Amino acid sequence: MDNCIFCKILKNEIPSSTVYEDDKFRAIMDIGPIAKGHVILLAKEHAANLLEADDELLAAALPAVKKVAKAVKKTLGCDGINVLQNNGEEAGQTVFHFHLHLIPRYADDNQEILWNPTSPSAEELAQIRELLS
């Protein structure tokens, strides 16, 4: 896509710091990291989000995430890793190219991934389950 910043990075039109690459993905350092070692795994094939990506690409995504996450944990000694993937503007997606964030977490890093849990009734949950089944 001509105006996609991640496509431009993948074409080397915009510089990036690559930490991993295979035939389907390139992992780069996030230039606005949430934590030390924040990496973005970019799909080389353009798809706006998870819902548009083909199944073969999605099947390859988690093994690539695992490989990068292990390297981040081993190298940086983080205490945990969040894997985050947003789909749609309302879900926080700002670049419409399938990608996953690997965010190292450290004790006392003062970072939070927040949401406000709701309290649906058992009946509401059953109705939604029926709709989704």
Tab-separated table of N, CA and C in Angstrom:
chain	number	residue	atom	x	y	z
A	1	MET	N	0.858	-1.177	0.000
A	1	MET	CA	0.000	0.000	0.000
A	1	MET	C	0.904	1.239	0.000
A	2	ASP	N	0.618	2.143	-0.893
A	2	ASP	CA	1.477	3.301	-1.099
A	2	ASP	C	1.595	4.222	0.114
A	3	ASN	N	0.524	4.363	0.894
A	3	ASN	CA	0.567	5.307	2.012
A	3	ASN	C	0.678	4.630	3.378
A	4	CYS	N	0.945	3.342	3.403
A	4	CYS	CA	1.056	2.604	4.666
A	4	CYS	C	2.484	2.728	5.195
A	5	ILE	N	2.625	3.284	6.385
A	5	ILE	CA	3.959	3.488	6.956
A	5	ILE	C	4.690	2.162	7.181
A	6	PHE	N	3.966	1.113	7.562
A	6	PHE	CA	4.635	-0.171	7.776
A	6	PHE	C	5.074	-0.786	6.452
A	7	CYS	N	4.290	-0.616	5.392
A	7	CYS	CA	4.717	-1.085	4.069
A	7	CYS	C	5.977	-0.339	3.635
A	8	LYS	N	6.039	0.958	3.931
A	8	LYS	CA	7.221	1.748	3.591
A	8	LYS	C	8.440	1.268	4.376
A	9	ILE	N	8.244	0.924	5.638
A	9	ILE	CA	9.338	0.373	6.442
A	9	ILE	C	9.795	-0.956	5.845
A	10	LEU	N	8.849	-1.803	5.467
A	10	LEU	CA	9.185	-3.107	4.905
A	10	LEU	C	9.901	-2.994	3.564
A	11	LYS	N	9.643	-1.902	2.830
A	11	LYS	CA	10.332	-1.657	1.556
A	11	LYS	C	11.641	-0.894	1.761
A	12	ASN	N	12.001	-0.661	3.021
A	12	ASN	CA	13.210	0.089	3.381
A	12	ASN	C	13.181	1.534	2.889
A	13	GLU	N	11.990	2.090	2.708
A	13	GLU	CA	11.846	3.503	2.356
A	13	GLU	C	11.946	4.380	3.592
A	14	ILE	N	11.682	3.784	4.744
A	14	ILE	CA	11.792	4.459	6.038
A	14	ILE	C	12.708	3.583	6.890
A	15	PRO	N	13.718	4.174	7.521
A	15	PRO	CA	14.640	3.358	8.325
A	15	PRO	C	13.960	2.778	9.568
A	16	SER	N	14.450	1.633	9.979
A	16	SER	CA	13.964	0.993	11.196
A	16	SER	C	15.098	0.159	11.778
A	17	SER	N	14.895	-0.265	13.002
A	17	SER	CA	15.871	-1.120	13.677
A	17	SER	C	15.306	-2.533	13.732
A	18	THR	N	15.742	-3.371	12.823
A	18	THR	CA	15.243	-4.738	12.724
A	18	THR	C	15.930	-5.627	13.754
A	19	VAL	N	15.127	-6.416	14.474
A	19	VAL	CA	15.681	-7.360	15.445
A	19	VAL	C	15.420	-8.812	15.037
A	20	TYR	N	14.529	-9.024	14.061
A	20	TYR	CA	14.210	-10.373	13.591
A	20	TYR	C	13.564	-10.251	12.221
A	21	GLU	N	13.835	-11.248	11.364
A	21	GLU	CA	13.173	-11.257	10.067
A	21	GLU	C	13.131	-12.683	9.545
A	22	ASP	N	11.991	-13.033	8.955
A	22	ASP	CA	11.858	-14.285	8.220
A	22	ASP	C	11.069	-13.987	6.951
A	23	ASP	N	10.574	-15.002	6.270
A	23	ASP	CA	9.894	-14.763	4.999
A	23	ASP	C	8.532	-14.098	5.148
A	24	LYS	N	7.930	-14.131	6.330
A	24	LYS	CA	6.592	-13.557	6.527
A	24	LYS	C	6.555	-12.323	7.424
A	25	PHE	N	7.584	-12.136	8.255
A	25	PHE	CA	7.555	-11.067	9.251
A	25	PHE	C	8.893	-10.358	9.381
A	26	ARG	N	8.818	-9.114	9.847
A	26	ARG	CA	9.999	-8.379	10.298
A	26	ARG	C	9.631	-7.766	11.641
A	27	ALA	N	10.497	-7.959	12.622
A	27	ALA	CA	10.297	-7.360	13.942
A	27	ALA	C	11.232	-6.171	14.056
A	28	ILE	N	10.668	-5.034	14.447
A	28	ILE	CA	11.439	-3.801	14.575
A	28	ILE	C	11.235	-3.209	15.961
A	29	MET	N	12.189	-2.383	16.365
A	29	MET	CA	12.039	-1.655	17.628
A	29	MET	C	10.980	-0.584	17.446
A	30	ASP	N	10.077	-0.452	18.404
A	30	ASP	CA	9.065	0.603	18.380
A	30	ASP	C	9.758	1.928	18.677
A	31	ILE	N	9.467	2.970	17.873
A	31	ILE	CA	10.131	4.265	18.090
A	31	ILE	C	9.468	5.082	19.196
A	32	GLY	N	8.326	4.625	19.682
A	32	GLY	CA	7.666	5.249	20.832
A	32	GLY	C	7.352	4.175	21.852
A	33	PRO	N	8.377	3.532	22.392
A	33	PRO	CA	8.159	2.335	23.211
A	33	PRO	C	7.436	2.613	24.522
A	34	ILE	N	6.629	1.637	24.906
A	34	ILE	CA	5.967	1.670	26.210
A	34	ILE	C	6.956	1.249	27.287
A	35	ALA	N	7.880	0.367	26.921
A	35	ALA	CA	8.884	-0.138	27.855
A	35	ALA	C	10.160	-0.453	27.079
A	36	LYS	N	11.250	-0.563	27.800
A	36	LYS	CA	12.542	-0.916	27.203
A	36	LYS	C	12.414	-2.259	26.481
A	37	GLY	N	12.705	-2.264	25.169
A	37	GLY	CA	12.648	-3.484	24.388
A	37	GLY	C	11.340	-3.718	23.664
A	38	HIS	N	10.446	-2.714	23.638
A	38	HIS	CA	9.157	-2.821	22.944
A	38	HIS	C	9.413	-3.050	21.451
A	39	VAL	N	8.908	-4.160	20.942
A	39	VAL	CA	9.116	-4.577	19.556
A	39	VAL	C	7.766	-4.684	18.863
A	40	ILE	N	7.749	-4.366	17.554
A	40	ILE	CA	6.553	-4.549	16.739
A	40	ILE	C	6.864	-5.596	15.683
A	41	LEU	N	6.037	-6.623	15.609
A	41	LEU	CA	6.177	-7.656	14.588
A	41	LEU	C	5.255	-7.285	13.425
A	42	LEU	N	5.849	-6.956	12.281
A	42	LEU	CA	5.105	-6.530	11.102
A	42	LEU	C	4.934	-7.687	10.132
A	43	ALA	N	3.722	-7.896	9.663
A	43	ALA	CA	3.503	-8.861	8.592
A	43	ALA	C	4.033	-8.262	7.302
A	44	LYS	N	4.763	-9.036	6.523
A	44	LYS	CA	5.277	-8.535	5.254
A	44	LYS	C	4.161	-8.403	4.219
A	45	GLU	N	3.148	-9.216	4.358
A	45	GLU	CA	1.977	-9.145	3.472
A	45	GLU	C	1.009	-8.125	4.058
A	46	HIS	N	0.582	-7.148	3.253
A	46	HIS	CA	-0.321	-6.128	3.784
A	46	HIS	C	-1.728	-6.695	3.958
A	47	ALA	N	-2.240	-6.538	5.142
A	47	ALA	CA	-3.640	-6.776	5.490
A	47	ALA	C	-3.938	-5.731	6.549
A	48	ALA	N	-5.091	-5.130	6.491
A	48	ALA	CA	-5.400	-4.033	7.418
A	48	ALA	C	-5.378	-4.475	8.871
A	49	ASN	N	-5.808	-5.712	9.137
A	49	ASN	CA	-5.876	-6.181	10.514
A	49	ASN	C	-6.016	-7.696	10.538
A	50	LEU	N	-6.181	-8.246	11.708
A	50	LEU	CA	-6.330	-9.680	11.911
A	50	LEU	C	-7.479	-10.252	11.094
A	51	LEU	N	-8.564	-9.512	10.993
A	51	LEU	CA	-9.760	-10.008	10.311
A	51	LEU	C	-9.572	-10.107	8.805
A	52	GLU	N	-8.598	-9.384	8.267
A	52	GLU	CA	-8.341	-9.409	6.829
A	52	GLU	C	-7.128	-10.261	6.458
A	53	ALA	N	-6.328	-10.647	7.426
A	53	ALA	CA	-5.121	-11.443	7.154
A	53	ALA	C	-5.518	-12.873	6.801
A	54	ASP	N	-4.729	-13.486	5.922
A	54	ASP	CA	-5.064	-14.873	5.556
A	54	ASP	C	-4.617	-15.831	6.663
A	55	ASP	N	-5.235	-16.995	6.678
A	55	ASP	CA	-5.008	-17.964	7.749
A	55	ASP	C	-3.564	-18.457	7.809
A	56	GLU	N	-2.915	-18.589	6.665
A	56	GLU	CA	-1.522	-19.041	6.648
A	56	GLU	C	-0.621	-18.037	7.376
A	57	LEU	N	-0.858	-16.753	7.124
A	57	LEU	CA	-0.089	-15.710	7.803
A	57	LEU	C	-0.355	-15.755	9.303
A	58	LEU	N	-1.605	-15.882	9.674
A	58	LEU	CA	-1.950	-15.918	11.100
A	58	LEU	C	-1.353	-17.140	11.793
A	59	ALA	N	-1.307	-18.279	11.092
A	59	ALA	CA	-0.718	-19.485	11.677
A	59	ALA	C	0.777	-19.308	11.924
A	60	ALA	N	1.422	-18.490	11.117
A	60	ALA	CA	2.861	-18.243	11.284
A	60	ALA	C	3.149	-17.163	12.320
A	61	ALA	N	2.149	-16.383	12.685
A	61	ALA	CA	2.371	-15.236	13.569
A	61	ALA	C	2.814	-15.643	14.969
A	62	LEU	N	2.130	-16.573	15.599
A	62	LEU	CA	2.475	-16.909	16.981
A	62	LEU	C	3.848	-17.568	17.114
A	63	PRO	N	4.255	-18.464	16.225
A	63	PRO	CA	5.636	-18.959	16.339
A	63	PRO	C	6.675	-17.839	16.212
A	64	ALA	N	6.412	-16.851	15.348
A	64	ALA	CA	7.342	-15.718	15.223
A	64	ALA	C	7.329	-14.880	16.496
A	65	VAL	N	6.151	-14.641	17.052
A	65	VAL	CA	6.037	-13.906	18.317
A	65	VAL	C	6.814	-14.634	19.410
A	66	LYS	N	6.639	-15.933	19.484
A	66	LYS	CA	7.337	-16.724	20.510
A	66	LYS	C	8.847	-16.593	20.366
A	67	LYS	N	9.352	-16.677	19.143
A	67	LYS	CA	10.793	-16.591	18.903
A	67	LYS	C	11.333	-15.226	19.352
A	68	VAL	N	10.637	-14.161	18.976
A	68	VAL	CA	11.078	-12.810	19.349
A	68	VAL	C	10.934	-12.611	20.862
A	69	ALA	N	9.825	-13.057	21.434
A	69	ALA	CA	9.597	-12.894	22.874
A	69	ALA	C	10.673	-13.601	23.692
A	70	LYS	N	11.052	-14.798	23.280
A	70	LYS	CA	12.120	-15.522	23.989
A	70	LYS	C	13.434	-14.740	23.932
A	71	ALA	N	13.734	-14.181	22.760
A	71	ALA	CA	14.981	-13.405	22.625
A	71	ALA	C	14.940	-12.154	23.490
A	72	VAL	N	13.788	-11.472	23.522
A	72	VAL	CA	13.647	-10.270	24.346
A	72	VAL	C	13.825	-10.622	25.817
A	73	LYS	N	13.147	-11.677	26.259
A	73	LYS	CA	13.221	-12.067	27.672
A	73	LYS	C	14.646	-12.476	28.057
A	74	LYS	N	15.285	-13.269	27.210
A	74	LYS	CA	16.641	-13.726	27.499
A	74	LYS	C	17.629	-12.560	27.520
A	75	THR	N	17.504	-11.670	26.553
A	75	THR	CA	18.460	-10.577	26.401
A	75	THR	C	18.259	-9.469	27.427
A	76	LEU	N	17.010	-9.084	27.645
A	76	LEU	CA	16.738	-7.938	28.512
A	76	LEU	C	16.365	-8.319	29.942
A	77	GLY	N	16.066	-9.580	30.181
A	77	GLY	CA	15.737	-10.016	31.528
A	77	GLY	C	14.431	-9.459	32.059
A	78	CYS	N	13.487	-9.217	31.173
A	78	CYS	CA	12.194	-8.688	31.635
A	78	CYS	C	11.464	-9.754	32.452
A	79	ASP	N	10.486	-9.302	33.227
A	79	ASP	CA	9.753	-10.200	34.100
A	79	ASP	C	8.543	-10.829	33.424
A	80	GLY	N	8.110	-10.256	32.323
A	80	GLY	CA	6.963	-10.755	31.570
A	80	GLY	C	6.879	-10.022	30.244
A	81	ILE	N	5.954	-10.443	29.403
A	81	ILE	CA	5.773	-9.800	28.104
A	81	ILE	C	4.288	-9.762	27.777
A	82	ASN	N	3.789	-8.576	27.438
A	82	ASN	CA	2.442	-8.456	26.889
A	82	ASN	C	2.548	-8.586	25.383
A	83	VAL	N	1.625	-9.348	24.794
A	83	VAL	CA	1.482	-9.407	23.340
A	83	VAL	C	0.151	-8.751	23.050
A	84	LEU	N	0.196	-7.694	22.252
A	84	LEU	CA	-0.983	-6.867	22.028
A	84	LEU	C	-1.240	-6.725	20.537
A	85	GLN	N	-2.496	-6.866	20.134
A	85	GLN	CA	-2.864	-6.719	18.734
A	85	GLN	C	-4.228	-6.058	18.689
A	86	ASN	N	-4.322	-4.897	18.036
A	86	ASN	CA	-5.560	-4.121	17.975
A	86	ASN	C	-6.188	-4.226	16.585
A	87	ASN	N	-7.510	-4.255	16.540
A	87	ASN	CA	-8.246	-4.342	15.278
A	87	ASN	C	-9.321	-3.273	15.242
A	88	GLY	N	-9.097	-2.241	14.455
A	88	GLY	CA	-10.056	-1.156	14.325
A	88	GLY	C	-9.699	0.022	15.204
A	89	GLU	N	-10.107	1.177	14.741
A	89	GLU	CA	-9.793	2.427	15.440
A	89	GLU	C	-10.304	2.423	16.871
A	90	GLU	N	-11.524	1.923	17.081
A	90	GLU	CA	-12.097	1.920	18.429
A	90	GLU	C	-11.353	0.984	19.368
A	91	ALA	N	-10.590	0.056	18.800
A	91	ALA	CA	-9.794	-0.867	19.608
A	91	ALA	C	-8.374	-0.355	19.823
A	92	GLY	N	-8.091	0.854	19.325
A	92	GLY	CA	-6.783	1.443	19.532
A	92	GLY	C	-5.821	1.284	18.365
A	93	GLN	N	-6.281	0.712	17.254
A	93	GLN	CA	-5.399	0.554	16.095
A	93	GLN	C	-5.183	1.908	15.437
A	94	THR	N	-3.915	2.257	15.215
A	94	THR	CA	-3.589	3.532	14.565
A	94	THR	C	-2.908	3.334	13.217
A	95	VAL	N	-2.268	2.189	13.005
A	95	VAL	CA	-1.680	1.864	11.706
A	95	VAL	C	-2.431	0.642	11.193
A	96	PHE	N	-3.051	0.786	10.042
A	96	PHE	CA	-3.925	-0.250	9.522
A	96	PHE	C	-3.150	-1.214	8.625
A	97	HIS	N	-2.272	-1.949	9.296
A	97	HIS	CA	-1.429	-2.990	8.706
A	97	HIS	C	-1.260	-4.011	9.817
A	98	PHE	N	-1.555	-5.275	9.573
A	98	PHE	CA	-1.497	-6.295	10.622
A	98	PHE	C	-0.129	-6.319	11.286
A	99	HIS	N	-0.131	-6.150	12.599
A	99	HIS	CA	1.094	-6.171	13.391
A	99	HIS	C	0.760	-6.536	14.828
A	100	LEU	N	1.769	-6.977	15.543
A	100	LEU	CA	1.626	-7.321	16.952
A	100	LEU	C	2.700	-6.602	17.746
A	101	HIS	N	2.326	-6.115	18.904
A	101	HIS	CA	3.267	-5.470	19.820
A	101	HIS	C	3.741	-6.501	20.837
A	102	LEU	N	5.033	-6.542	21.069
A	102	LEU	CA	5.617	-7.332	22.147
A	102	LEU	C	6.180	-6.329	23.135
A	103	ILE	N	5.566	-6.257	24.293
A	103	ILE	CA	5.907	-5.231	25.271
A	103	ILE	C	6.505	-5.898	26.510
A	104	PRO	N	7.823	-5.778	26.667
A	104	PRO	CA	8.448	-6.336	27.867
A	104	PRO	C	7.899	-5.641	29.115
A	105	ARG	N	7.712	-6.419	30.163
A	105	ARG	CA	7.219	-5.867	31.405
A	105	ARG	C	8.235	-6.124	32.498
A	106	TYR	N	8.432	-5.105	33.308
A	106	TYR	CA	9.401	-5.144	34.390
A	106	TYR	C	8.683	-4.828	35.692
A	107	ALA	N	9.118	-5.446	36.789
A	107	ALA	CA	8.547	-5.134	38.097
A	107	ALA	C	8.655	-3.628	38.311
A	108	ASP	N	7.583	-3.026	38.765
A	108	ASP	CA	7.558	-1.592	39.055
A	108	ASP	C	7.822	-0.723	37.819
A	109	ASP	N	7.370	-1.158	36.615
A	109	ASP	CA	7.573	-0.327	35.416
A	109	ASP	C	6.512	0.776	35.287
A	110	ASN	N	5.529	0.780	36.179
A	110	ASN	CA	4.485	1.801	36.203
A	110	ASN	C	3.684	1.871	34.914
A	111	GLN	N	3.642	0.809	34.148
A	111	GLN	CA	2.813	0.732	32.954
A	111	GLN	C	1.593	-0.131	33.258
A	112	GLU	N	0.467	0.244	32.672
A	112	GLU	CA	-0.753	-0.522	32.883
A	112	GLU	C	-1.498	-0.642	31.573
A	113	ILE	N	-2.078	-1.798	31.351
A	113	ILE	CA	-3.019	-1.971	30.262
A	113	ILE	C	-4.375	-2.037	30.947
A	114	LEU	N	-5.162	-1.019	30.743
A	114	LEU	CA	-6.389	-0.846	31.518
A	114	LEU	C	-7.648	-1.107	30.708
A	115	TRP	N	-8.625	-1.662	31.365
A	115	TRP	CA	-9.987	-1.679	30.877
A	115	TRP	C	-10.892	-1.735	32.084
A	116	ASN	N	-12.125	-1.366	31.880
A	116	ASN	CA	-13.090	-1.353	32.976
A	116	ASN	C	-14.024	-2.536	32.813
A	117	PRO	N	-13.838	-3.593	33.583
A	117	PRO	CA	-14.709	-4.765	33.459
A	117	PRO	C	-16.159	-4.413	33.767
A	118	THR	N	-17.059	-5.073	33.053
A	118	THR	CA	-18.490	-4.910	33.295
A	118	THR	C	-18.990	-6.124	34.069
A	119	SER	N	-20.266	-6.115	34.417
A	119	SER	CA	-20.842	-7.228	35.184
A	119	SER	C	-22.129	-7.711	34.534
A	120	PRO	N	-22.021	-8.368	33.368
A	120	PRO	CA	-23.244	-8.858	32.738
A	120	PRO	C	-23.860	-9.987	33.563
A	121	SER	N	-25.165	-10.100	33.452
A	121	SER	CA	-25.852	-11.170	34.171
A	121	SER	C	-25.602	-12.498	33.455
A	122	ALA	N	-25.912	-13.580	34.135
A	122	ALA	CA	-25.777	-14.910	33.537
A	122	ALA	C	-26.658	-15.022	32.295
A	123	GLU	N	-27.821	-14.377	32.342
A	123	GLU	CA	-28.740	-14.404	31.199
A	123	GLU	C	-28.137	-13.672	29.996
A	124	GLU	N	-27.518	-12.518	30.245
A	124	GLU	CA	-26.882	-11.775	29.146
A	124	GLU	C	-25.756	-12.582	28.526
A	125	LEU	N	-24.951	-13.211	29.359
A	125	LEU	CA	-23.870	-14.043	28.853
A	125	LEU	C	-24.414	-15.211	28.034
A	126	ALA	N	-25.494	-15.819	28.498
A	126	ALA	CA	-26.112	-16.938	27.772
A	126	ALA	C	-26.659	-16.477	26.421
A	127	GLN	N	-27.248	-15.271	26.378
A	127	GLN	CA	-27.765	-14.738	25.115
A	127	GLN	C	-26.632	-14.506	24.119
A	128	ILE	N	-25.565	-13.956	24.579
A	128	ILE	CA	-24.424	-13.684	23.694
A	128	ILE	C	-23.816	-15.007	23.222
A	129	ARG	N	-23.687	-15.961	24.131
A	129	ARG	CA	-23.169	-17.282	23.757
A	129	ARG	C	-24.007	-17.893	22.648
A	130	GLU	N	-25.340	-17.804	22.785
A	130	GLU	CA	-26.229	-18.344	21.768
A	130	GLU	C	-26.029	-17.658	20.425
A	131	LEU	N	-25.856	-16.341	20.445
A	131	LEU	CA	-25.638	-15.601	19.194
A	131	LEU	C	-24.332	-15.997	18.527
A	132	LEU	N	-23.314	-16.273	19.332
A	132	LEU	CA	-22.007	-16.602	18.790
A	132	LEU	C	-21.864	-18.079	18.404
A	133	SER	N	-22.736	-18.913	18.899
A	133	SER	CA	-22.621	-20.367	18.629
A	133	SER	C	-23.111	-20.717	17.250
